Coordinates of C-alpha atoms in Angstrom, one line a residue:
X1 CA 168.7 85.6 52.1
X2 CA 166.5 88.5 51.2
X3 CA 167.9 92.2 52.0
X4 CA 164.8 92.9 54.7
X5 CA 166.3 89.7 56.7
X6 CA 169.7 91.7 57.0
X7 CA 169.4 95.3 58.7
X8 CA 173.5 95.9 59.2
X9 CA 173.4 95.0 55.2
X10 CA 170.6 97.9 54.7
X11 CA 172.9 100.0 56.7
X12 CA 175.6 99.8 54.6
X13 CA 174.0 99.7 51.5
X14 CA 171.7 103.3 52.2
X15 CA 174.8 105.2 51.9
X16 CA 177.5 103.0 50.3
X17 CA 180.0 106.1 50.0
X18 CA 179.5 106.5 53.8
X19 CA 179.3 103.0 56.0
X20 CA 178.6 103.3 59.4
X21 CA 180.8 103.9 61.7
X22 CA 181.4 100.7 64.3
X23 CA 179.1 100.9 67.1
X24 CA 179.2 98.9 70.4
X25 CA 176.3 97.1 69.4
X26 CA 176.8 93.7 66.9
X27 CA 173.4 93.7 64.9
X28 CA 174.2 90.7 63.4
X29 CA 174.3 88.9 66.9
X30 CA 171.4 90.9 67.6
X31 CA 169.6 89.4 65.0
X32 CA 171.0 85.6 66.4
X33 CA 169.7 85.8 69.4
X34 CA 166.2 86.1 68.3
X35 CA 165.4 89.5 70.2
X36 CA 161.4 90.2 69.4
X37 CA 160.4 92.6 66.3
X38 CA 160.3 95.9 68.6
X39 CA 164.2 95.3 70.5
X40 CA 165.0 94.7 67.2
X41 CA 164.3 97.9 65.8
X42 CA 165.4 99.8 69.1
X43 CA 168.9 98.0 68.5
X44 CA 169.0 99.0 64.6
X45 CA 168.0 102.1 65.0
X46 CA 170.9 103.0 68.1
X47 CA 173.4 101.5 66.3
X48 CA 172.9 103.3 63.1
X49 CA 173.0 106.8 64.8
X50 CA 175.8 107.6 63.9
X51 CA 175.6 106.7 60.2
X52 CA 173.2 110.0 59.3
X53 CA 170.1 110.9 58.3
X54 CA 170.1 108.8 55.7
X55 CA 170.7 105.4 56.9
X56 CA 167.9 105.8 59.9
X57 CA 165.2 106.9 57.2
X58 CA 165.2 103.8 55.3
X59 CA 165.2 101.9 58.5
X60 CA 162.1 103.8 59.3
X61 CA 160.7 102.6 56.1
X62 CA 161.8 99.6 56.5
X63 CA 160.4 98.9 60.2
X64 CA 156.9 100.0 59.2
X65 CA 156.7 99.0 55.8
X66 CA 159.3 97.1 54.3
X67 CA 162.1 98.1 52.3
X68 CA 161.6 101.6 50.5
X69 CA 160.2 101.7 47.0
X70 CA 161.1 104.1 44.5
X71 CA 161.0 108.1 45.5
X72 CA 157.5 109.7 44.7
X73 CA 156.6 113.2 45.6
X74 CA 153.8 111.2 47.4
X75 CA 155.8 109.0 49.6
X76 CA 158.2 111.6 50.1
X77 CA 155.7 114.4 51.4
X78 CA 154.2 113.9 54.8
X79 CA 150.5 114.9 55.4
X80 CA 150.2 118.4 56.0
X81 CA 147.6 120.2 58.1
X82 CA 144.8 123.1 57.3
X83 CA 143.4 124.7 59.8
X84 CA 142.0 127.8 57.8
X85 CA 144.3 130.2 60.4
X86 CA 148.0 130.3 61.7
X87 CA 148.2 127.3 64.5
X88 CA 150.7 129.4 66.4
X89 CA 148.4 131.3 67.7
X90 CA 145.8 129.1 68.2
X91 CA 145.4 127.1 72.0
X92 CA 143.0 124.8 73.9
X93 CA 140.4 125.4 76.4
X94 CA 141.7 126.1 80.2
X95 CA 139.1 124.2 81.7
X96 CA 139.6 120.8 80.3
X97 CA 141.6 118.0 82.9
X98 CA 142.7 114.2 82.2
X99 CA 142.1 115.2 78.4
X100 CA 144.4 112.5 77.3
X101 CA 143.9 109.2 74.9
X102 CA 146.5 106.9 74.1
X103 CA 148.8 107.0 71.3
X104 CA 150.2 104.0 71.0
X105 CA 152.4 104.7 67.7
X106 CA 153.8 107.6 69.6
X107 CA 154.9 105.3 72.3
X108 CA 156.2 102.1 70.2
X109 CA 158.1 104.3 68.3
X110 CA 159.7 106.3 70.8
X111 CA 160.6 103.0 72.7
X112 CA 162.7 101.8 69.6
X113 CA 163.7 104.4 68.3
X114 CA 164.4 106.9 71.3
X115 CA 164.6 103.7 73.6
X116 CA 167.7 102.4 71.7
X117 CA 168.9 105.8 71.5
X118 CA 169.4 106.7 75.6
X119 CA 170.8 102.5 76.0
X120 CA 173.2 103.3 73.7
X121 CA 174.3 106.6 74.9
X122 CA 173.9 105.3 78.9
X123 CA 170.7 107.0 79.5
X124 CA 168.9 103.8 81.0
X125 CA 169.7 100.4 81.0
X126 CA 167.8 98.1 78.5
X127 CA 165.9 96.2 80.9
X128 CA 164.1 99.2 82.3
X129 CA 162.6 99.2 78.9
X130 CA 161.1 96.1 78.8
X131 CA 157.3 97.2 80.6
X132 CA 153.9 96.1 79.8
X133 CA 150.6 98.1 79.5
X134 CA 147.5 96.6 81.1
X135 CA 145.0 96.0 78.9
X136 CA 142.7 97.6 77.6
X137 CA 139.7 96.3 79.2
X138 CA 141.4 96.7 82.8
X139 CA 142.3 100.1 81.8
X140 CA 138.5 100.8 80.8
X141 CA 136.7 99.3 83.8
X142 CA 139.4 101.3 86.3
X143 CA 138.3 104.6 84.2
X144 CA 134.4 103.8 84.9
X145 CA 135.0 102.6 88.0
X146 CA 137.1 105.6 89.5
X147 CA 135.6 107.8 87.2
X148 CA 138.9 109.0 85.7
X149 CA 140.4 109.5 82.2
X150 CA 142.7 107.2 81.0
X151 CA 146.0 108.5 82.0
X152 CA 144.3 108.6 85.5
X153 CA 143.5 105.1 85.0
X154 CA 147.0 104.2 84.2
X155 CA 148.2 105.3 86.8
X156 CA 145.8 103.9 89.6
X157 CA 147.1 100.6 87.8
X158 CA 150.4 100.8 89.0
X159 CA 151.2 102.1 85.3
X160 CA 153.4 105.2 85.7
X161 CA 157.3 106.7 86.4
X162 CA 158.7 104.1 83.5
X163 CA 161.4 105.5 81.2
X164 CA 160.4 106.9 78.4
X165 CA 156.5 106.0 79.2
X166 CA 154.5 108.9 78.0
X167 CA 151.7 110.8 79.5
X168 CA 149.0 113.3 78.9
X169 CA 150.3 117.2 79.3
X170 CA 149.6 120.6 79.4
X171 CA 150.8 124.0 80.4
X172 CA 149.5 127.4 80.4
X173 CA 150.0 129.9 77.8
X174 CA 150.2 134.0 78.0
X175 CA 149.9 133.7 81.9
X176 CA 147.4 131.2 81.5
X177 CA 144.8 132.7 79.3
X178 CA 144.9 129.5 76.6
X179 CA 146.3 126.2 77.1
X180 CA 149.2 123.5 75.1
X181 CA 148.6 120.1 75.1
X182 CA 151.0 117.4 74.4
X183 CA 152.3 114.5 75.5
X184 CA 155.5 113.7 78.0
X185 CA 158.0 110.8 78.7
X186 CA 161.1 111.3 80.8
X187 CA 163.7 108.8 82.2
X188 CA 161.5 107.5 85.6
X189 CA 164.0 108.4 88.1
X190 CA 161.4 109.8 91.1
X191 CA 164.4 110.6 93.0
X192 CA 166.5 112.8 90.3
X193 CA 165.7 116.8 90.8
X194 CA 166.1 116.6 86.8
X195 CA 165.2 114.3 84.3
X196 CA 168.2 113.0 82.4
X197 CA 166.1 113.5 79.3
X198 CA 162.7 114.7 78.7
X199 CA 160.7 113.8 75.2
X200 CA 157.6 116.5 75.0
X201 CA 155.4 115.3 71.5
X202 CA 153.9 119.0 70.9
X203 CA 150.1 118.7 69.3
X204 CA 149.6 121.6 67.2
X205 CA 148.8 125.3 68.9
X206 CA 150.0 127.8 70.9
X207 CA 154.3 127.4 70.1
X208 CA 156.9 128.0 67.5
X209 CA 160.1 126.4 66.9
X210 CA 161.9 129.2 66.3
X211 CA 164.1 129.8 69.9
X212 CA 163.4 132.6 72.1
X213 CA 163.2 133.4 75.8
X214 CA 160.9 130.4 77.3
X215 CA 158.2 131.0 79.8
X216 CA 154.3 130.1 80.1
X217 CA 154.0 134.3 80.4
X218 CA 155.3 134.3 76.3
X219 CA 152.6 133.4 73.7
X220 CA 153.3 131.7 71.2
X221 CA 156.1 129.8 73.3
X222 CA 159.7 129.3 72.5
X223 CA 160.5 125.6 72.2
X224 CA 164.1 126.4 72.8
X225 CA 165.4 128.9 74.2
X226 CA 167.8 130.9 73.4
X227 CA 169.5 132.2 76.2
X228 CA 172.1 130.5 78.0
X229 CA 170.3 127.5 80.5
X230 CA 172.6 124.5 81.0
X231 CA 175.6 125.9 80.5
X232 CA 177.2 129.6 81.1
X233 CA 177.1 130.2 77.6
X234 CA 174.2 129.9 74.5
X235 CA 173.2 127.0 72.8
X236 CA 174.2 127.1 69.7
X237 CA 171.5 126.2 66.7
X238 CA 171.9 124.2 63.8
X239 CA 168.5 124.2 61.0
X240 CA 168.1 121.6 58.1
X241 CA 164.4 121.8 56.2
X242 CA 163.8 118.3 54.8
X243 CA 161.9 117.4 51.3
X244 CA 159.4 115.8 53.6
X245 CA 157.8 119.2 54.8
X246 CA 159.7 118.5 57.9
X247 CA 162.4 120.8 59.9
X248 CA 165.0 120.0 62.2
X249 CA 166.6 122.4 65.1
X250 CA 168.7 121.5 67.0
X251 CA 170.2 123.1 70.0
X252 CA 173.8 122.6 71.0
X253 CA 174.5 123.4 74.8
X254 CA 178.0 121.7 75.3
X255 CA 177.2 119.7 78.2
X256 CA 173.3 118.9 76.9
X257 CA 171.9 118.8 73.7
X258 CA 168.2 119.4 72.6
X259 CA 166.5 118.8 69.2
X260 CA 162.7 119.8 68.0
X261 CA 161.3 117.9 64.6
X262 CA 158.3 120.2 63.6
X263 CA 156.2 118.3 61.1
X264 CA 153.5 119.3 58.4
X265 CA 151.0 118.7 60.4
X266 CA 152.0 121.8 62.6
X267 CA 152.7 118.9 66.0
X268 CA 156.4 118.8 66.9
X269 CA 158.3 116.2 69.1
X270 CA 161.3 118.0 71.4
X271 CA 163.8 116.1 73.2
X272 CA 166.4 117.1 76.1
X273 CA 169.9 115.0 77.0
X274 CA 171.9 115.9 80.0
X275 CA 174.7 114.4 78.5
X276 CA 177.4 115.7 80.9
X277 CA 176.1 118.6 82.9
X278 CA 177.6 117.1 86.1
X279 CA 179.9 114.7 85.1
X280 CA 178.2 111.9 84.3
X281 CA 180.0 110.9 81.0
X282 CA 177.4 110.2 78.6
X283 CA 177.9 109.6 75.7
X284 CA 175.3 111.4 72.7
X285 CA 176.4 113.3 69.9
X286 CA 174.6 116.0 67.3
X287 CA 174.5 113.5 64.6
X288 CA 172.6 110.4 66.4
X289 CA 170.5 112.4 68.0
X290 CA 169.3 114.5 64.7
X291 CA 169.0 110.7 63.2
X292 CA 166.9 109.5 66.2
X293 CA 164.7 112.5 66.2
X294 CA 164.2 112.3 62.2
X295 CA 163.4 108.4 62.5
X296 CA 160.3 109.0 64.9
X297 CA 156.7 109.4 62.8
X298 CA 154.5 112.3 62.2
X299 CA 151.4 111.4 65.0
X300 CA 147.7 112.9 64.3
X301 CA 146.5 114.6 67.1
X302 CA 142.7 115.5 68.2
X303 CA 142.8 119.2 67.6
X304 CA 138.8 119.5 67.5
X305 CA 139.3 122.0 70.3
X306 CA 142.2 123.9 69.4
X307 CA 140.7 127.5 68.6
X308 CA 142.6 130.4 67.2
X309 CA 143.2 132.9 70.1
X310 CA 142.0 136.4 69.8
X311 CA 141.9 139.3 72.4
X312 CA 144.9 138.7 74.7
X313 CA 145.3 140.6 77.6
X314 CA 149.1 141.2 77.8
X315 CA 150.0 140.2 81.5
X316 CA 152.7 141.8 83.3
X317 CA 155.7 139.4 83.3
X318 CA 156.2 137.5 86.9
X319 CA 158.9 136.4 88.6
X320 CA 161.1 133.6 88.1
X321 CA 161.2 131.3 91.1
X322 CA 164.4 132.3 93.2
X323 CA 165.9 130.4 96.0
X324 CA 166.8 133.5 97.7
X325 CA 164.3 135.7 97.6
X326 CA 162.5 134.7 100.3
X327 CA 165.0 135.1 102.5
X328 CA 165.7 138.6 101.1
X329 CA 162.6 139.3 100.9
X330 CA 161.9 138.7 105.1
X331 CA 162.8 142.5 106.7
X332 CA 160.2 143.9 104.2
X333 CA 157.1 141.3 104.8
X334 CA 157.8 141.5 108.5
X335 CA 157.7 145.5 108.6
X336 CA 154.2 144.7 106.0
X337 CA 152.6 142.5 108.2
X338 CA 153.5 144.1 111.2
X339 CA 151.5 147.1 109.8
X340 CA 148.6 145.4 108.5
X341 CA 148.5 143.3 112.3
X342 CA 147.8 147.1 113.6
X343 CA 145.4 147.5 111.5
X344 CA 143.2 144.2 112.1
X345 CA 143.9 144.7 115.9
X346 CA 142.4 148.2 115.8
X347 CA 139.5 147.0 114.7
X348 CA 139.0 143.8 116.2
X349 CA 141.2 144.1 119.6
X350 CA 143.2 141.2 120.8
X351 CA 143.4 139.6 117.1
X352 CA 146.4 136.8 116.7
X353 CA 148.7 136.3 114.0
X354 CA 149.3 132.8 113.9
X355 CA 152.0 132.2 111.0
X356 CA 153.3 135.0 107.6
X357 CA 155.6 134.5 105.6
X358 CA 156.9 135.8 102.0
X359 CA 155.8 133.3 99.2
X360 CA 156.2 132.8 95.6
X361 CA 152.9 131.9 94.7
X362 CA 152.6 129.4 92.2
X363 CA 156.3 129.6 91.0
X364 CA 155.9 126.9 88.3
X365 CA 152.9 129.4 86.6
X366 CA 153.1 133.0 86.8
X367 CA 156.0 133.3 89.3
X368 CA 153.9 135.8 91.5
X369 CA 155.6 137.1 94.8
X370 CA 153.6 137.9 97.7
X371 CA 153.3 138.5 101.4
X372 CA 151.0 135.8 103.1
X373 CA 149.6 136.0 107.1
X374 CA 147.2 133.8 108.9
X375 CA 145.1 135.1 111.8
X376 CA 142.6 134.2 114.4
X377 CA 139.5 136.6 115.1
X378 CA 138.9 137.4 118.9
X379 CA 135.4 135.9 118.4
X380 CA 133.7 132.6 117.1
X381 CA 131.3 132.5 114.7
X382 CA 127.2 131.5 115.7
X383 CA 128.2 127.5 115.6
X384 CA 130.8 128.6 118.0
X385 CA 133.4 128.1 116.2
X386 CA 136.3 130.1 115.8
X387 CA 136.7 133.1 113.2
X388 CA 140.4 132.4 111.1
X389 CA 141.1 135.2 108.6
X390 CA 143.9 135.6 105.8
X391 CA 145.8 138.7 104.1
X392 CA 147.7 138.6 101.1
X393 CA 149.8 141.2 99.5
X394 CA 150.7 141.1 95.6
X395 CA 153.7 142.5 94.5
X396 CA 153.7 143.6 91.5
X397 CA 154.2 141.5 88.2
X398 CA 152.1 138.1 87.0
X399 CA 148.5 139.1 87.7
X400 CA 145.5 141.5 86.6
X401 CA 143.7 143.6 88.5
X402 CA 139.5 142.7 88.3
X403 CA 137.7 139.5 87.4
X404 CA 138.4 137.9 84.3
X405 CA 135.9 138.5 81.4
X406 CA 132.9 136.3 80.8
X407 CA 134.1 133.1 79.2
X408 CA 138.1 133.8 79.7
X409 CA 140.4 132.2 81.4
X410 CA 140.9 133.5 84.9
X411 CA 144.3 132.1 85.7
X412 CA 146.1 135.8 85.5
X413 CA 143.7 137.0 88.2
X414 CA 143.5 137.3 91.5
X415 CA 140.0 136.4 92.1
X416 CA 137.9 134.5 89.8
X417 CA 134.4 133.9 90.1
X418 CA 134.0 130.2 90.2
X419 CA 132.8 127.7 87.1
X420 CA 130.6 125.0 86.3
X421 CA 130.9 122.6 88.3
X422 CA 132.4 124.0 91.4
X423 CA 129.3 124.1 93.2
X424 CA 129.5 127.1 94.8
X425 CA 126.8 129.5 94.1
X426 CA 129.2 132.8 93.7
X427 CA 128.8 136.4 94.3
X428 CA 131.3 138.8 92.4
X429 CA 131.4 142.7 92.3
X430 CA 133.6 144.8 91.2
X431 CA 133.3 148.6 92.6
X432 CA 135.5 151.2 93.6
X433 CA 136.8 153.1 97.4
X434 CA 138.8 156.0 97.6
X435 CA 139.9 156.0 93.8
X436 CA 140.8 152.1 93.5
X437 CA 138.9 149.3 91.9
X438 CA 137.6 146.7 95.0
X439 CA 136.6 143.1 93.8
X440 CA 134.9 140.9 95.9
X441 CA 133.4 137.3 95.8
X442 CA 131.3 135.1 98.5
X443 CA 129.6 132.0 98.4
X444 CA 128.0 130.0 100.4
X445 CA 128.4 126.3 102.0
X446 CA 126.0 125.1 103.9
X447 CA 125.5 128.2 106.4
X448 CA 129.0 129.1 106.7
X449 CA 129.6 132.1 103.9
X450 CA 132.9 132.5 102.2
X451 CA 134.3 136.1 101.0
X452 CA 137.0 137.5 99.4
X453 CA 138.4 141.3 99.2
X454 CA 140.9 142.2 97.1
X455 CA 142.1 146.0 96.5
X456 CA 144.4 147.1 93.7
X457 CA 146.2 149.9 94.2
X458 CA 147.8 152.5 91.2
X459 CA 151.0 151.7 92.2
X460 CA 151.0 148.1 91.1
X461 CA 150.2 146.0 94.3
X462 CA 146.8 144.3 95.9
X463 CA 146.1 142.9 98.9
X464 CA 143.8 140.4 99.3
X465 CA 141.9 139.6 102.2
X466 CA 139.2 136.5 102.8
X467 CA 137.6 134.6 105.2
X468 CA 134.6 132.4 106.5
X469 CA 132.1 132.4 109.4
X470 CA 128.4 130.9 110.2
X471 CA 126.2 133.0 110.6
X472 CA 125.7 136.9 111.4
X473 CA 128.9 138.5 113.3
X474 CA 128.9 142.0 114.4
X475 CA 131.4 144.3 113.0
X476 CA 132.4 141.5 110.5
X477 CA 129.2 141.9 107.5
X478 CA 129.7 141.8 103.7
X479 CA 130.4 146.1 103.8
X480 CA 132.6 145.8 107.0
X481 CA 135.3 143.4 105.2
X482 CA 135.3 145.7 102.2
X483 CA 136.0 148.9 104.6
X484 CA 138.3 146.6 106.6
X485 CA 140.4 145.5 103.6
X486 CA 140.7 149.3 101.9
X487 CA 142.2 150.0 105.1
X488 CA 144.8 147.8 105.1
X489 CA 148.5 149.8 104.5
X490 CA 150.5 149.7 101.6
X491 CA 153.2 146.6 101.7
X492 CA 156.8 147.4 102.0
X493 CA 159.1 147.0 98.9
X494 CA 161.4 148.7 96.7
X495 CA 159.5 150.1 93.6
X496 CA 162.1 150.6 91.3
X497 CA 162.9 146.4 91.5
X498 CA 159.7 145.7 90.4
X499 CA 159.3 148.6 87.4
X500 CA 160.1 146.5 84.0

């Protein structure tokens, strides 16, 4: 029998002074039963966890190409990226949706590897493992047929919410001025308000592995942060730089454990385990899951479009989403709307508020907090139909007064001016009443005509107010809405909550 036929035997034999320790599963039987090349692997690789570093690296080797010759600087060094400036700050275009290709050595090798790790611990059960892509040509004919890219097309095929199945991701970074991209597997429980675990493959741009407080408003972002999250207390970090290039962090919460690999190639793969946050007795320690994470390959990425990013505007910091605030929040937006209904009804007489409320606007971005109303105008438009109006007040925090500069990203405004593609055909302005900048935008569909006032004030607020209407309405032109919207009152807060 050769050594390659017998994986508990390579086990041993990596680190004779140091056998593995036993482990639930036989992989001698495993062998037996015939199990196919890839639950092969995932089996090996779970049940050698717990014997180190060490022992998982030659059963890399070994699963991808054979047993391990002798050590060379050039098998021992991974491929190393130069980008001619610092990838940390460095991003992707904003504008860019279903960006995503495949990456199917990213995916086998999180199933066996990863895969074997969360059966073994009691993550998921093996079976829900065992999924099949569609093929290629169904996945290309749904993507010309639909006119989607090829996660999109995945999923239209049924081909999505599987454990541990990536997808394509992205999230904002510095309030949404540049973009990360990556990839994104979690355990496919639709019904959980957490993953169990979460596996993020990082392409290169826009992070650093060194922890910090987490947010999209940071740039470059914290992979892990360092403030206390699942627990009361701080993770605590352990740090091992390999002969590889690679470095391995990993963040110790108690009850949950985290772990980023940064490669030479400046990508990264992160996981999350809720190993026992609420009680569900998993069982996952430091040393298989620094094994697992060091068994997974170094992936090449498409970074044609990764840019380095110069001229950030700093953003005020928003709001993290609260469950109360809302609540709290009610007295003040009443007493705000209230006074802005006065307003509206002065000039428009008999003018009907139809719903307000506070609101968090876009928690999961910029965490901006607001006061929203909805009214109907006491006239109809010239198709007869009738006139509907909205005001919006901005706290302060998470936005930028004006329009976003020519060829930025206009997620930290308020207003933007439209984009390729939109097809709108957008007018913007930016001017000034009574000592504060006014931006406006308007467009037109059809005959009906679109604008949008917002005012910033000094003090750190705006309100925002916009509607649409057919034809010519008197008392309600371009200048009238401007004059209308300076007019509106100051919202009701307390300053000295919102001064950071």
């Amino acid at each position: 029998m050769n050594p390659q036929d017998d994986v508990a035997t390579v086990f041993a034999e990596a680190r004779p002074d140091d056998p593995p320790p036993g482990t639930a599963l036989d992989i001698k039987q495993v062998m037996r039963d015939g199990y196919r090349a890839r639950r092969r692997n995932r089996a090996a690789v779970a049940g050698a966890a717990a014997a180190g570093v060490c022992a998982v690296a030659v059963v890399l080797a070994f699963s991808v190409t054979g047993l391990p010759g002798p050590d060379t600087e050039e098998r021992q060094q991974l491929p190393a990226a130069d980008f001619g400036f610092d990838p940390a700050l460095a991003g992707y275009p904003s504008d860019t949706w279903d960006w995503g290709v495949a990456q199917p050595e990213l995916q086998e090798a999180a199933n066996d590897v990863l895969g074997g790790l969360a059966v073994e611990a009691g993550f998921v059960d093996a079976a829900a493992l065992e999924y099949d892509m569609p093929s290629q040509d169904a996945v290309e004919a749904e993507m010309a047929e639909q006119d989607l890219g090829y996660f999109g097309a995945l999923s239209e095929l049924g081909y999505l919410n599987h454990p541990l199945q990536f997808s394509d991701w992205n999230t904002p970074g510095n309030a949404g001025q540049v973009q990360l991209r990556g990839y994104v597997a979690r355990d496919g429980d639709e019904e959980a308000d957490r993953s169990s675990f979460t596996v993020t493959a990082m392409q290169p741009g826009g992070w650093t592995a060194e922890p910090g407080p987490t947010g999209e408003d940071v740039f470059p972002q914290h992979l892990l942060g360092d403030e206390a999250s699942w627990s009361e207390t701080a993770p605590e970090f352990t740090s091992e730089d390999l002969d590889d290039g690679r470095t391995l962090i990993v963040a110790d919460h108690g009850c949950a454990l985290e772990a980023v690999v940064v490669y030479p190639n400046a990508s990264a793969l992160k996981s999350t385990w809720d190993v026992d946050c609420e009680g569900q007795g998993r069982d996952l320690t430091v040393e298989q899951l620094s094994a697992a994470m060091l068994a997974m390959p170094q992936i090449e990425y498409d970074t044609s479009e990764l840019r380095p990013i110069t001229g950030l505007v700093e953003v005020p910091p928003g709001w993290p989403y609260s469950e109360d605030w809302e609540t709290e929040a009610a007295p003040d937006a009443d007493a705000s709307i209230d006074a802005a209904t006065a307003v509206l009804d002065g000039a428009f007489p008999g003018v009907e508020l139809t719903s307000f409320q506070p609101n968090q606007a876009d928690p999961g971005y910029s965490g901006r907090r607001a006061y929203a109303a909805d009214y109907k105008m006491p006239f109809e438009d010239a198709s007869g139909y009738p006139v509907h109006a909205h005001v919006r007040y901005y706290l302060p925090g998470g936005w930028l007064p004006g329009l976003p500069p020519e060829g930025s990203s206009a997620e930290a405004y308020l207003l933007n001016c439209g984009g390729p593609g939109d097809d709108k055909d957008d007018v913007c302005e930016e001017t000034e009443v009574d000592g504060r900048m006014v931006v406006t935008r308007s467009w037109g569909l059809g005959d009906s005509v679109s604008t949008w006032v917002a005012v910033y004030d000094p003090a750190g607020w705006a309100v925002e107010f916009n509607t649409m209407a057919e034809g010519d309405v008197d008392g309600y032109a371009h200048g009238d809405l401007v004059a209308l919207a300076a007019s509106l009152p100051a919202p009701v807060y307390d300053p000295q909550e919102y001064e950071r």
